[in-house]
Structures are given as structure tokens and as C-alpha cells.
Amino acid sequence: MPEETVLYVCTTCRAEGDTSETRAGARLLAALRERLPEDTAGLRVEGVECLSVCKRPCSVAVASPGRWTYVYGDLDAEASAQTILAGIGLYAGTVDGIVPWRERPEAFRKGVVARIPPSPPVKEAGRP
Amino acid sequence: MPEETVLYVCTTCRAEGDTSETRAGARLLAALRERLPEDTAGLRVEGVECLSVCKRPCSVAVASPGRWTYVYGDLDAEASAQTILAGIGLYAGTVDGIVPWRERPEAFRKGVVARIPPSPPVKEAGRP
């Protein structure tokens, strides 16, 4: 069983021109929770007030001990939930969090905002 | 003594129009290492092949156990090293990694690319 993966969802993101009372980020969080499979062992979905990706709403981050952390933006409040969950599934199936480029959902290839190495770094795992 | 802070520096970043043999990211890493104080206890500076902030070179990330991780872009290979180290010093002096907005270096305010919550989340520290 892999370590727990956490999907952080920015609930402050507001889509351009969207005047809905419920912000796009909060709608994305709700859509993700609706589509979660019953067995969510190993995956936690958490709303966050701001991921500082304000220029590219909606945004999420995925993190897991020993794996690279990835941040994605340009996601759609309604249409992206299923894609995100599929992408997270691929991520959770890797050792280091790095899904081969061609296997990544297009929304992740185009929407990647940043990635951060695991701590301690994989390549230095043998060092004290 | 706070937990170790790690400053990741993307060595793949190439500044726009810069045809130097040594990439801007690698030059930024060298500049940071040159300017490190003698006592670097609690701070580790590490080159990383890519932080996936390719549209906003140069880029760095700062992470520390129990603190928010921050990613910054639009940094200058030669001019930003001192500012980055000053900003990291402020970061390392906080409990959760959140430096008050007005105290942050302008390069960090303008260049913020993303931030990721600490794991486990600070607000859930008391939960099982």
C-alpha cells in the first residue's frame, strides 16, 4: 500500500469573468468529492484557501511522502474533476511521483505550474 | 533550532534570449553558493534539473518540515541571490513558513508561482 497521497484544491480560485457566488475553486472541490470512488484509502482531498496560483485558476497540488509534489493550474471547475482523479491515480501508482510524460493527462501536461522534489531527495536517499 | 530548510534551485532554467553556455539557473545556483554565510546550519541549497516553472525563469523552491513550501520564478541569475537568501532567512524564522506579505522581498511578492501546505496540514495537527 503506497503512502497517503494528498490532493490540495484551492477554494479561492475564481474563474475569469465568473460572477457565481460559489467560487470556481470551491465548485471544483465539490466536483472532486462527488466523483471520489468509495474506497479512498490512500487519497485525501483537502480544500486550501490559496495555493498562490492566482493567475491560472483553478489550481490543485498533489503531494505524497517520498514523491515529487506537482502543482497544476488552468483547470475547469466542472470539467476537470474526472481528469484530475485519473491523473492522481497514475501518480499514486509511481514510486517517485513522476508519471511518464506521454501518459499524463493533457490537462496536466499543459497546466503544470511547478514541481518540487521529495524531501529527503530521492537521489540522496543513501546519504546521511 | 528550526528544522532544516531546503532551497531548491532549477539549474535547467534558461533566461530568454540568453545564449550563455552556462544556463541562467546554474549561474543562480553558483551565485547563491558564493553568497552563503559560513554558518549554513539549518539551510541546504540544492540544484534540481527542472522545477517545471519553464515559463518564468529563473526559479527556486523553498521547503521545510512543518512549513508551507513556496515556489518563486522570474528571478535573475546574477542579481537575485542576495534577495533570495534574505527571503529564506525570514521564512526560516517563521513557525509555518508564512512571512507577512509586507515583509516579503518584492521579488518574492511578484515572483510567487505557487505554495503548498505542510504535510500534515498545520490546521489538522491535532487530528489523528
PDB file of C-alpha atoms in Angstrom:
ATOM      1  CA  MET A   1       0.000   0.000   0.000  1.00  0.00           C
ATOM      2  CA  PRO A   2       1.532   3.329  -1.011  1.00  0.00           C
ATOM      3  CA  GLU A   3       1.854   6.221   1.398  1.00  0.00           C
ATOM      4  CA  GLU A   4      -1.054   8.628   1.590  1.00  0.00           C
ATOM      5  CA  THR A   5      -1.471  10.994  -1.324  1.00  0.00           C
ATOM      6  CA  VAL A   6      -2.992  14.404  -0.633  1.00  0.00           C
ATOM      7  CA  LEU A   7      -4.808  16.407  -3.286  1.00  0.00           C
ATOM      8  CA  TYR A   8      -4.971  20.066  -2.291  1.00  0.00           C
ATOM      9  CA  VAL A   9      -7.640  22.103  -4.049  1.00  0.00           C
ATOM     10  CA  CYS A  10      -7.566  25.909  -3.981  1.00  0.00           C
ATOM     11  CA  THR A  11     -11.040  27.041  -2.974  1.00  0.00           C
ATOM     12  CA  THR A  12     -10.253  30.739  -3.507  1.00  0.00           C
ATOM     13  CA  CYS A  13      -9.682  30.456  -7.269  1.00  0.00           C
ATOM     14  CA  ARG A  14     -12.188  32.495  -9.232  1.00  0.00           C
ATOM     15  CA  ALA A  15     -12.505  31.788 -12.956  1.00  0.00           C
ATOM     16  CA  GLU A  16     -12.130  34.836 -15.200  1.00  0.00           C
ATOM     17  CA  GLY A  17     -15.441  36.565 -15.732  1.00  0.00           C
ATOM     18  CA  ASP A  18     -17.206  34.153 -13.409  1.00  0.00           C
ATOM     19  CA  THR A  19     -19.513  36.012 -11.041  1.00  0.00           C
ATOM     20  CA  SER A  20     -21.010  32.913  -9.412  1.00  0.00           C
ATOM     21  CA  GLU A  21     -21.461  33.200  -5.698  1.00  0.00           C
ATOM     22  CA  THR A  22     -19.618  29.921  -5.166  1.00  0.00           C
ATOM     23  CA  ARG A  23     -16.101  30.328  -6.458  1.00  0.00           C
ATOM     24  CA  ALA A  24     -14.809  28.051  -9.192  1.00  0.00           C
ATOM     25  CA  GLY A  25     -12.257  26.527  -6.824  1.00  0.00           C
ATOM     26  CA  ALA A  26     -14.921  25.581  -4.312  1.00  0.00           C
ATOM     27  CA  ARG A  27     -17.015  24.094  -7.123  1.00  0.00           C
ATOM     28  CA  LEU A  28     -14.022  22.056  -8.279  1.00  0.00           C
ATOM     29  CA  LEU A  29     -13.528  20.741  -4.743  1.00  0.00           C
ATOM     30  CA  ALA A  30     -17.186  19.720  -4.591  1.00  0.00           C
ATOM     31  CA  ALA A  31     -16.989  18.051  -8.011  1.00  0.00           C
ATOM     32  CA  LEU A  32     -13.906  16.104  -6.935  1.00  0.00           C
ATOM     33  CA  ARG A  33     -15.565  14.918  -3.743  1.00  0.00           C
ATOM     34  CA  GLU A  34     -18.663  13.821  -5.673  1.00  0.00           C
ATOM     35  CA  ARG A  35     -16.567  11.743  -8.032  1.00  0.00           C
ATOM     36  CA  LEU A  36     -14.333  10.116  -5.436  1.00  0.00           C
ATOM     37  CA  PRO A  37     -14.567   6.340  -5.524  1.00  0.00           C
ATOM     38  CA  GLU A  38     -15.967   4.696  -2.407  1.00  0.00           C
ATOM     39  CA  ASP A  39     -12.598   3.259  -1.487  1.00  0.00           C
ATOM     40  CA  THR A  40     -10.464   6.336  -0.999  1.00  0.00           C
ATOM     41  CA  ALA A  41      -7.808   4.611   1.082  1.00  0.00           C
ATOM     42  CA  GLY A  42      -4.528   6.309   0.344  1.00  0.00           C
ATOM     43  CA  LEU A  43      -6.090   9.513  -1.041  1.00  0.00           C
ATOM     44  CA  ARG A  44      -7.124  12.587   0.893  1.00  0.00           C
ATOM     45  CA  VAL A  45      -8.790  15.575  -0.807  1.00  0.00           C
ATOM     46  CA  GLU A  46      -8.416  18.831   1.041  1.00  0.00           C
ATOM     47  CA  GLY A  47      -9.564  22.374   0.338  1.00  0.00           C
ATOM     48  CA  VAL A  48      -6.944  25.107   0.788  1.00  0.00           C
ATOM     49  CA  GLU A  49      -7.619  28.821   0.962  1.00  0.00           C
ATOM     50  CA  CYS A  50      -4.961  29.778  -1.580  1.00  0.00           C
ATOM     51  CA  LEU A  51      -2.221  27.974  -3.484  1.00  0.00           C
ATOM     52  CA  SER A  52      -0.874  31.290  -4.876  1.00  0.00           C
ATOM     53  CA  VAL A  53      -1.552  30.240  -8.468  1.00  0.00           C
ATOM     54  CA  CYS A  54      -3.960  33.153  -8.802  1.00  0.00           C
ATOM     55  CA  LYS A  55      -3.104  33.846 -12.456  1.00  0.00           C
ATOM     56  CA  ARG A  56      -4.067  30.344 -13.585  1.00  0.00           C
ATOM     57  CA  PRO A  57      -7.328  29.245 -11.883  1.00  0.00           C
ATOM     58  CA  CYS A  58      -8.456  26.643 -10.982  1.00  0.00           C
ATOM     59  CA  SER A  59      -5.459  25.102  -9.284  1.00  0.00           C
ATOM     60  CA  VAL A  60      -4.567  21.966  -7.356  1.00  0.00           C
ATOM     61  CA  ALA A  61      -1.452  20.404  -5.843  1.00  0.00           C
ATOM     62  CA  VAL A  62      -0.708  16.754  -5.260  1.00  0.00           C
ATOM     63  CA  ALA A  63       1.784  15.583  -2.651  1.00  0.00           C
ATOM     64  CA  SER A  64       2.836  12.293  -1.135  1.00  0.00           C
ATOM     65  CA  PRO A  65       5.712  11.309   1.146  1.00  0.00           C
ATOM     66  CA  GLY A  66       8.747  10.288  -0.878  1.00  0.00           C
ATOM     67  CA  ARG A  67       7.248  11.558  -4.152  1.00  0.00           C
ATOM     68  CA  TRP A  68       7.621  14.771  -6.112  1.00  0.00           C
ATOM     69  CA  THR A  69       4.904  17.351  -5.426  1.00  0.00           C
ATOM     70  CA  TYR A  70       3.131  18.718  -8.513  1.00  0.00           C
ATOM     71  CA  VAL A  71       1.075  21.902  -8.887  1.00  0.00           C
ATOM     72  CA  TYR A  72      -1.401  22.307 -11.737  1.00  0.00           C
ATOM     73  CA  GLY A  73      -3.419  25.282 -12.927  1.00  0.00           C
ATOM     74  CA  ASP A  74      -5.797  26.214 -15.780  1.00  0.00           C
ATOM     75  CA  LEU A  75      -8.275  23.589 -14.576  1.00  0.00           C
ATOM     76  CA  ASP A  76     -12.018  23.795 -15.114  1.00  0.00           C
ATOM     77  CA  ALA A  77     -14.373  23.784 -12.134  1.00  0.00           C
ATOM     78  CA  GLU A  78     -16.823  21.408 -13.735  1.00  0.00           C
ATOM     79  CA  ALA A  79     -14.958  19.522 -16.463  1.00  0.00           C
ATOM     80  CA  SER A  80     -11.617  18.716 -14.834  1.00  0.00           C
ATOM     81  CA  ALA A  81     -12.559  16.600 -11.815  1.00  0.00           C
ATOM     82  CA  GLN A  82     -12.518  13.226 -13.540  1.00  0.00           C
ATOM     83  CA  THR A  83      -9.250  14.016 -15.335  1.00  0.00           C
ATOM     84  CA  ILE A  84      -7.609  15.123 -12.108  1.00  0.00           C
ATOM     85  CA  LEU A  85      -8.630  11.939 -10.306  1.00  0.00           C
ATOM     86  CA  ALA A  86      -7.334   9.820 -13.193  1.00  0.00           C
ATOM     87  CA  GLY A  87      -4.034  11.710 -13.130  1.00  0.00           C
ATOM     88  CA  ILE A  88      -3.717  11.317  -9.371  1.00  0.00           C
ATOM     89  CA  GLY A  89      -4.311   7.603  -9.775  1.00  0.00           C
ATOM     90  CA  LEU A  90      -1.351   7.364 -12.157  1.00  0.00           C
ATOM     91  CA  TYR A  91       0.743   9.447  -9.753  1.00  0.00           C
ATOM     92  CA  ALA A  92      -0.113   7.226  -6.810  1.00  0.00           C
ATOM     93  CA  GLY A  93       0.993   4.215  -8.839  1.00  0.00           C
ATOM     94  CA  THR A  94       4.541   5.502  -9.231  1.00  0.00           C
ATOM     95  CA  VAL A  95       7.467   5.166  -6.864  1.00  0.00           C
ATOM     96  CA  ASP A  96       8.619   8.777  -7.104  1.00  0.00           C
ATOM     97  CA  GLY A  97       5.535  10.629  -8.360  1.00  0.00           C
ATOM     98  CA  ILE A  98       6.899  11.062 -11.881  1.00  0.00           C
ATOM     99  CA  VAL A  99       4.377   9.789 -14.425  1.00  0.00           C
ATOM    100  CA  PRO A 100       5.890   9.356 -17.922  1.00  0.00           C
ATOM    101  CA  TRP A 101       5.121  12.457 -19.979  1.00  0.00           C
ATOM    102  CA  ARG A 102       3.070  10.697 -22.657  1.00  0.00           C
ATOM    103  CA  GLU A 103       0.872   9.029 -20.045  1.00  0.00           C
ATOM    104  CA  ARG A 104      -0.069  12.260 -18.291  1.00  0.00           C
ATOM    105  CA  PRO A 105      -3.497  13.758 -18.962  1.00  0.00           C
ATOM    106  CA  GLU A 106      -3.260  16.652 -21.398  1.00  0.00           C
ATOM    107  CA  ALA A 107      -4.631  18.962 -18.699  1.00  0.00           C
ATOM    108  CA  PHE A 108      -1.604  18.078 -16.553  1.00  0.00           C
ATOM    109  CA  ARG A 109       0.909  18.449 -19.395  1.00  0.00           C
ATOM    110  CA  LYS A 110      -0.411  21.883 -20.336  1.00  0.00           C
ATOM    111  CA  GLY A 111      -1.375  23.011 -16.857  1.00  0.00           C
ATOM    112  CA  VAL A 112       1.747  22.158 -14.903  1.00  0.00           C
ATOM    113  CA  VAL A 113       2.745  25.127 -12.768  1.00  0.00           C
ATOM    114  CA  ALA A 114       5.609  23.689 -10.726  1.00  0.00           C
ATOM    115  CA  ARG A 115       7.047  20.534  -9.220  1.00  0.00           C
ATOM    116  CA  ILE A 116       9.066  20.171  -6.024  1.00  0.00           C
ATOM    117  CA  PRO A 117      11.395  17.300  -5.161  1.00  0.00           C
ATOM    118  CA  PRO A 118      10.525  14.916  -2.358  1.00  0.00           C
ATOM    119  CA  SER A 119      12.236  15.509   0.919  1.00  0.00           C
ATOM    120  CA  PRO A 120      14.695  13.971   1.512  1.00  0.00           C
ATOM    121  CA  PRO A 121      15.631  13.968  -2.164  1.00  0.00           C
ATOM    122  CA  VAL A 122      15.315  10.591  -3.848  1.00  0.00           C
ATOM    123  CA  LYS A 123      18.788  10.859  -5.335  1.00  0.00           C
ATOM    124  CA  GLU A 124      20.290  11.494  -1.929  1.00  0.00           C
ATOM    125  CA  ALA A 125      18.339   8.777  -0.148  1.00  0.00           C
ATOM    126  CA  GLY A 126      21.534   6.927   0.638  1.00  0.00           C
ATOM    127  CA  ARG A 127      23.207   9.944   2.211  1.00  0.00           C
ATOM    128  CA  PRO A 128      23.002  10.638   5.904  1.00  0.00           C
TER     129      PRO A 128
ATOM    130  CA  MET B   1      16.991  25.331  16.210  1.00  0.00           C
ATOM    131  CA  PRO B   2      14.393  25.121  13.448  1.00  0.00           C
ATOM    132  CA  GLU B   3      14.110  22.119  11.172  1.00  0.00           C
ATOM    133  CA  GLU B   4      16.251  22.086   8.056  1.00  0.00           C
ATOM    134  CA  THR B   5      15.185  24.380   5.258  1.00  0.00           C
ATOM    135  CA  VAL B   6      15.973  23.310   1.703  1.00  0.00           C
ATOM    136  CA  LEU B   7      16.354  25.799  -1.136  1.00  0.00           C
ATOM    137  CA  TYR B   8      15.902  24.046  -4.475  1.00  0.00           C
ATOM    138  CA  VAL B   9      17.351  25.885  -7.470  1.00  0.00           C
ATOM    139  CA  CYS B  10      16.372  24.908 -11.016  1.00  0.00           C
ATOM    140  CA  THR B  11      19.607  24.549 -12.969  1.00  0.00           C
ATOM    141  CA  THR B  12      17.814  23.978 -16.289  1.00  0.00           C
ATOM    142  CA  CYS B  13      16.225  27.433 -16.437  1.00  0.00           C
ATOM    143  CA  ARG B  14      17.444  29.424 -19.422  1.00  0.00           C
ATOM    144  CA  ALA B  15      16.782  33.161 -19.424  1.00  0.00           C
ATOM    145  CA  GLU B  16      15.020  34.465 -22.543  1.00  0.00           C
ATOM    146  CA  GLY B  17      17.493  35.386 -25.243  1.00  0.00           C
ATOM    147  CA  ASP B  18      20.422  34.199 -23.140  1.00  0.00           C
ATOM    148  CA  THR B  19      22.797  32.099 -25.204  1.00  0.00           C
ATOM    149  CA  SER B  20      25.412  31.672 -22.473  1.00  0.00           C
ATOM    150  CA  GLU B  21      26.878  28.210 -22.305  1.00  0.00           C
ATOM    151  CA  THR B  22      26.136  28.041 -18.595  1.00  0.00           C
ATOM    152  CA  ARG B  23      22.398  28.301 -18.113  1.00  0.00           C
ATOM    153  CA  ALA B  24      20.953  31.082 -16.018  1.00  0.00           C
ATOM    154  CA  GLY B  25      19.690  28.590 -13.428  1.00  0.00           C
ATOM    155  CA  ALA B  26      23.137  27.101 -12.962  1.00  0.00           C
ATOM    156  CA  ARG B  27      24.589  30.602 -12.626  1.00  0.00           C
ATOM    157  CA  LEU B  28      21.971  31.439  -9.991  1.00  0.00           C
ATOM    158  CA  LEU B  29      22.899  28.294  -8.054  1.00  0.00           C
ATOM    159  CA  ALA B  30      26.578  29.287  -8.175  1.00  0.00           C
ATOM    160  CA  ALA B  31      25.766  32.845  -7.066  1.00  0.00           C
ATOM    161  CA  LEU B  32      23.723  31.535  -4.140  1.00  0.00           C
ATOM    162  CA  ARG B  33      26.502  29.217  -3.030  1.00  0.00           C
ATOM    163  CA  GLU B  34      29.032  32.049  -3.230  1.00  0.00           C
ATOM    164  CA  ARG B  35      26.905  34.229  -1.010  1.00  0.00           C
ATOM    165  CA  LEU B  36      26.032  31.625   1.596  1.00  0.00           C
ATOM    166  CA  PRO B  37      27.130  32.655   5.062  1.00  0.00           C
ATOM    167  CA  GLU B  38      29.765  30.446   6.660  1.00  0.00           C
ATOM    168  CA  ASP B  39      27.279  29.090   9.161  1.00  0.00           C
ATOM    169  CA  THR B  40      24.708  27.391   6.979  1.00  0.00           C
ATOM    170  CA  ALA B  41      23.329  25.157   9.705  1.00  0.00           C
ATOM    171  CA  GLY B  42      19.658  24.634   9.002  1.00  0.00           C
ATOM    172  CA  LEU B  43      19.888  25.587   5.313  1.00  0.00           C
ATOM    173  CA  ARG B  44      20.700  23.310   2.396  1.00  0.00           C
ATOM    174  CA  VAL B  45      20.973  24.640  -1.156  1.00  0.00           C
ATOM    175  CA  GLU B  46      20.406  22.051  -3.833  1.00  0.00           C
ATOM    176  CA  GLY B  47      20.385  22.168  -7.625  1.00  0.00           C
ATOM    177  CA  VAL B  48      17.436  20.448  -9.330  1.00  0.00           C
ATOM    178  CA  GLU B  49      17.190  19.583 -13.013  1.00  0.00           C
ATOM    179  CA  CYS B  50      13.756  21.099 -13.506  1.00  0.00           C
ATOM    180  CA  LEU B  51      11.082  22.640 -11.288  1.00  0.00           C
ATOM    181  CA  SER B  52       8.618  22.838 -14.217  1.00  0.00           C
ATOM    182  CA  VAL B  53       8.430  26.624 -13.986  1.00  0.00           C
ATOM    183  CA  CYS B  54       9.834  26.841 -17.507  1.00  0.00           C
ATOM    184  CA  LYS B  55       7.777  29.907 -18.463  1.00  0.00           C
ATOM    185  CA  ARG B  56       9.178  32.035 -15.637  1.00  0.00           C
ATOM    186  CA  PRO B  57      12.957  31.510 -15.326  1.00  0.00           C
ATOM    187  CA  CYS B  58      14.920  31.546 -13.080  1.00  0.00           C
ATOM    188  CA  SER B  59      13.044  29.568 -10.457  1.00  0.00           C
ATOM    189  CA  VAL B  60      13.556  28.268  -6.931  1.00  0.00           C
ATOM    190  CA  ALA B  61      11.524  26.439  -4.303  1.00  0.00           C
ATOM    191  CA  VAL B  62      11.898  26.569  -0.552  1.00  0.00           C
ATOM    192  CA  ALA B  63      10.671  23.781   1.693  1.00  0.00           C
ATOM    193  CA  SER B  64      10.975  22.855   5.343  1.00  0.00           C
ATOM    194  CA  PRO B  65       9.243  20.220   7.501  1.00  0.00           C
ATOM    195  CA  GLY B  66       6.066  21.632   9.042  1.00  0.00           C
ATOM    196  CA  ARG B  67       6.159  24.774   6.890  1.00  0.00           C
ATOM    197  CA  TRP B  68       4.442  25.788   3.670  1.00  0.00           C
ATOM    198  CA  THR B  69       6.533  25.203   0.545  1.00  0.00           C
ATOM    199  CA  TYR B  70       6.911  28.217  -1.754  1.00  0.00           C
ATOM    200  CA  VAL B  71       7.902  28.334  -5.420  1.00  0.00           C
ATOM    201  CA  TYR B  72       9.235  31.526  -6.991  1.00  0.00           C
ATOM    202  CA  GLY B  73      10.022  32.455 -10.595  1.00  0.00           C
ATOM    203  CA  ASP B  74      11.117  35.498 -12.628  1.00  0.00           C
ATOM    204  CA  LEU B  75      14.405  35.585 -10.708  1.00  0.00           C
ATOM    205  CA  ASP B  76      17.644  36.967 -12.098  1.00  0.00           C
ATOM    206  CA  ALA B  77      20.700  34.751 -12.336  1.00  0.00           C
ATOM    207  CA  GLU B  78      23.066  37.420 -11.101  1.00  0.00           C
ATOM    208  CA  ALA B  79      21.004  39.970  -9.174  1.00  0.00           C
ATOM    209  CA  SER B  80      18.604  37.798  -7.161  1.00  0.00           C
ATOM    210  CA  ALA B  81      20.889  35.667  -4.985  1.00  0.00           C
ATOM    211  CA  GLN B  82      21.144  38.080  -2.072  1.00  0.00           C
ATOM    212  CA  THR B  83      17.409  38.783  -2.105  1.00  0.00           C
ATOM    213  CA  ILE B  84      16.598  35.084  -2.144  1.00  0.00           C
ATOM    214  CA  LEU B  85      18.857  34.383   0.821  1.00  0.00           C
ATOM    215  CA  ALA B  86      17.311  37.268   2.743  1.00  0.00           C
ATOM    216  CA  GLY B  87      13.817  35.970   1.969  1.00  0.00           C
ATOM    217  CA  ILE B  88      14.761  32.444   3.015  1.00  0.00           C
ATOM    218  CA  GLY B  89      16.094  33.832   6.271  1.00  0.00           C
ATOM    219  CA  LEU B  90      12.706  35.402   7.001  1.00  0.00           C
ATOM    220  CA  TYR B  91      10.989  32.137   6.047  1.00  0.00           C
ATOM    221  CA  ALA B  92      13.205  30.105   8.358  1.00  0.00           C
ATOM    222  CA  GLY B  93      12.300  32.440  11.187  1.00  0.00           C
ATOM    223  CA  THR B  94       8.595  31.636  10.991  1.00  0.00           C
ATOM    224  CA  VAL B  95       6.696  28.763  12.547  1.00  0.00           C
ATOM    225  CA  ASP B  96       4.681  27.855   9.451  1.00  0.00           C
ATOM    226  CA  GLY B  97       6.700  29.378   6.603  1.00  0.00           C
ATOM    227  CA  ILE B  98       4.269  32.259   6.056  1.00  0.00           C
ATOM    228  CA  VAL B  99       6.131  35.567   6.092  1.00  0.00           C
ATOM    229  CA  PRO B 100       3.791  38.569   6.414  1.00  0.00           C
ATOM    230  CA  TRP B 101       3.140  39.986   2.931  1.00  0.00           C
ATOM    231  CA  ARG B 102       4.658  43.401   3.563  1.00  0.00           C
ATOM    232  CA  GLU B 103       7.866  41.876   4.890  1.00  0.00           C
ATOM    233  CA  ARG B 104       8.480  39.727   1.849  1.00  0.00           C
ATOM    234  CA  PRO B 105      11.072  40.845  -0.693  1.00  0.00           C
ATOM    235  CA  GLU B 106       9.410  42.400  -3.749  1.00  0.00           C
ATOM    236  CA  ALA B 107      10.933  39.655  -5.897  1.00  0.00           C
ATOM    237  CA  PHE B 108       9.012  37.108  -3.830  1.00  0.00           C
ATOM    238  CA  ARG B 109       5.750  39.080  -3.877  1.00  0.00           C
ATOM    239  CA  LYS B 110       5.853  39.476  -7.657  1.00  0.00           C
ATOM    240  CA  GLY B 111       7.506  36.183  -8.453  1.00  0.00           C
ATOM    241  CA  VAL B 112       5.412  33.770  -6.401  1.00  0.00           C
ATOM    242  CA  VAL B 113       4.415  30.828  -8.561  1.00  0.00           C
ATOM    243  CA  ALA B 114       2.737  28.538  -6.032  1.00  0.00           C
ATOM    244  CA  ARG B 115       2.638  27.497  -2.407  1.00  0.00           C
ATOM    245  CA  ILE B 116       1.821  24.079  -0.956  1.00  0.00           C
ATOM    246  CA  PRO B 117       0.637  23.366   2.584  1.00  0.00           C
ATOM    247  CA  PRO B 118       2.860  21.495   5.001  1.00  0.00           C
ATOM    248  CA  SER B 119       2.110  17.832   5.442  1.00  0.00           C
ATOM    249  CA  PRO B 120       0.408  17.015   7.710  1.00  0.00           C
ATOM    250  CA  PRO B 121      -1.549  20.271   7.493  1.00  0.00           C
ATOM    251  CA  VAL B 122      -0.915  22.678  10.324  1.00  0.00           C
ATOM    252  CA  LYS B 123      -4.623  23.145  10.911  1.00  0.00           C
ATOM    253  CA  GLU B 124      -5.098  19.422  11.296  1.00  0.00           C
ATOM    254  CA  ALA B 125      -2.089  18.874  13.506  1.00  0.00           C
ATOM    255  CA  GLY B 126      -4.292  17.766  16.366  1.00  0.00           C
ATOM    256  CA  ARG B 127      -6.230  15.251  14.316  1.00  0.00           C
ATOM    257  CA  PRO B 128      -5.228  11.594  14.103  1.00  0.00           C
TER     258      PRO B 128
END
